[in-house]
Structure formats: C-alpha cells, structure tokens
Amino acid sequence: MRQTQTQAVQTMTTQRVLRALIILESPDAAYRLVTCHADVVRLRSQTKQQDYLLLVKRQRLVVTTMHSGQIVLLNQVKQAKFQRLSDRRIGITIFCTTGQKVYEEVTLY
C-alpha cells in the first residue's frame, strides 16, 4: 500500500512539473538558450527581445527578467540542476521539498 501511495505521489509530482515546464516550450514565448549553468539558465525571448533567467528562488522555480518581475513555474522546489543538451534542449533535475526528484528535458523554440 505504501508503494502504491509513493508511486501516486511521484506521478502527481511529475505531472505538476510537466505542466509547469510547458511554458518554456511555448512557441509564443520563443525562448532561445543563451547560457546554461548548473544553477541558472539564461534565456532570450525572440518575441520580446528581452533576457530572462530560469532559477530557483525562495523554494520556487521561476523565470525572471534581469530587471524585475517573475513568473512562478513551480512551488516547493528545494533545488534545480540544469544541463545543456544541445542548442535548443536542456535537462532539468528538480528536487522538491517533499523529497521527490524529477528529471525532464525541455525543447526551446
């Protein structure tokens, strides 16, 4: 029974992460990968001609501008590790405050 409950929580966490990251893959935002470090990703919006940072801030995964404002993608995030996979793809490992760990790959347009 515990295993079933653990699997259900992991599935819900993965689905929550996927819904949050879909914003990054949106053709409307047209993010381009500028730089990728283990703890922060720098993006450039092709439509708004503005730079953004993807990082963890106050236990939230956020996309923030260099000047002000932010979009909260996901709450209850302890840490995120980013890895550049190609010019348009990044791997993101998210460590939740609840103990779950989720890895997803994101393709930017």
Short mmCIF file of C-alpha atoms in Angstrom, two decimals:
data_model
loop_
_atom_site.label_atom_id
_atom_site.label_comp_id
_atom_site.label_asym_id
_atom_site.label_seq_id
_atom_site.Cartn_x
_atom_site.Cartn_y
_atom_site.Cartn_z
CA MET A 1 0.00 0.00 0.00
CA ARG A 2 2.86 2.41 0.81
CA GLN A 3 4.49 1.65 -2.52
CA THR A 4 1.25 2.46 -4.36
CA GLN A 5 0.91 5.73 -2.45
CA THR A 6 4.54 6.65 -3.14
CA GLN A 7 4.07 5.93 -6.86
CA ALA A 8 0.89 8.05 -6.92
CA VAL A 9 2.68 10.99 -5.26
CA GLN A 10 5.61 10.67 -7.70
CA THR A 11 3.20 10.60 -10.67
CA MET A 12 1.38 13.70 -9.40
CA THR A 13 4.70 15.50 -8.87
CA THR A 14 5.88 14.58 -12.38
CA GLN A 15 2.62 15.81 -13.91
CA ARG A 16 2.89 19.06 -11.96
CA VAL A 17 6.45 19.58 -13.23
CA LEU A 18 5.42 18.84 -16.83
CA ARG A 19 2.59 21.39 -16.66
CA ALA A 20 4.98 23.98 -15.25
CA LEU A 21 7.68 23.43 -17.86
CA ILE A 22 5.30 23.58 -20.83
CA ILE A 23 5.58 27.39 -20.59
CA LEU A 24 9.25 27.15 -21.55
CA GLU A 25 8.40 25.12 -24.65
CA SER A 26 5.75 27.55 -25.86
CA PRO A 27 6.33 28.83 -29.41
CA ASP A 28 4.62 32.06 -28.33
CA ALA A 29 7.45 32.89 -25.92
CA ALA A 30 10.09 31.72 -28.42
CA TYR A 31 12.83 31.37 -25.81
CA ARG A 32 16.35 30.84 -27.09
CA LEU A 33 19.03 29.29 -24.89
CA VAL A 34 21.86 31.76 -24.23
CA THR A 35 23.81 30.08 -21.41
CA CYS A 36 23.26 27.13 -19.13
CA HIS A 37 24.98 26.63 -15.79
CA ALA A 38 24.20 24.05 -13.10
CA ASP A 39 22.08 26.50 -11.09
CA VAL A 40 20.81 29.05 -13.63
CA VAL A 41 19.79 29.21 -17.29
CA ARG A 42 19.81 32.43 -19.28
CA LEU A 43 17.13 32.65 -21.95
CA ARG A 44 16.34 35.24 -24.62
CA SER A 45 12.78 35.82 -25.79
CA GLN A 46 12.71 36.14 -29.56
CA THR A 47 9.31 37.85 -29.44
CA LYS A 48 10.04 40.42 -26.71
CA GLN A 49 13.77 40.84 -27.31
CA GLN A 50 14.38 40.50 -23.58
CA ASP A 51 16.63 38.31 -21.42
CA TYR A 52 15.31 36.02 -18.70
CA LEU A 53 16.79 33.79 -16.03
CA LEU A 54 15.44 30.36 -15.07
CA LEU A 55 16.40 29.55 -11.48
CA VAL A 56 15.22 28.57 -8.00
CA LYS A 57 14.31 31.49 -5.78
CA ARG A 58 12.65 31.14 -2.35
CA GLN A 59 11.77 27.49 -2.96
CA ARG A 60 10.17 28.26 -6.32
CA LEU A 61 11.30 27.58 -9.86
CA VAL A 62 10.90 30.93 -11.60
CA VAL A 63 11.53 32.70 -14.87
CA THR A 64 12.59 36.22 -14.02
CA THR A 65 13.66 39.23 -16.04
CA MET A 66 17.03 40.82 -15.47
CA HIS A 67 15.33 43.96 -14.13
CA SER A 68 12.12 42.98 -12.34
CA GLY A 69 9.11 40.68 -12.44
CA GLN A 70 8.92 36.93 -12.41
CA ILE A 71 6.77 34.01 -13.48
CA VAL A 72 6.49 31.26 -10.87
CA LEU A 73 6.57 27.91 -12.66
CA LEU A 74 6.64 25.58 -9.68
CA ASN A 75 6.41 25.81 -5.88
CA GLN A 76 8.01 23.55 -3.26
CA VAL A 77 11.36 23.33 -5.06
CA LYS A 78 14.42 22.75 -2.93
CA GLN A 79 16.91 22.83 -5.79
CA ALA A 80 17.13 22.53 -9.57
CA LYS A 81 20.10 21.42 -11.64
CA PHE A 82 20.30 22.35 -15.29
CA GLN A 83 22.26 20.69 -18.08
CA ARG A 84 22.68 21.87 -21.66
CA LEU A 85 21.86 19.00 -24.01
CA SER A 86 22.01 20.94 -27.30
CA ASP A 87 21.45 24.45 -28.65
CA ARG A 88 17.71 24.07 -28.03
CA ARG A 89 17.44 21.44 -25.30
CA ILE A 90 18.09 21.47 -21.58
CA GLY A 91 17.78 18.76 -18.98
CA ILE A 92 16.30 19.85 -15.65
CA THR A 93 16.52 17.84 -12.45
CA ILE A 94 14.13 19.22 -9.83
CA PHE A 95 14.47 18.32 -6.16
CA CYS A 96 11.18 19.02 -4.40
CA THR A 97 10.88 20.00 -0.74
CA THR A 98 8.67 16.93 -0.33
CA GLY A 99 11.61 14.64 -1.19
CA GLN A 100 10.69 13.78 -4.79
CA LYS A 101 13.20 14.15 -7.60
CA VAL A 102 12.02 14.69 -11.18
CA TYR A 103 14.08 14.87 -14.37
CA GLU A 104 12.64 16.35 -17.56
CA GLU A 105 14.04 17.51 -20.87
CA VAL A 106 12.82 20.78 -22.36
CA THR A 107 12.99 21.81 -26.01
CA LEU A 108 13.03 25.56 -26.63
CA TYR A 109 11.64 27.11 -29.82
#
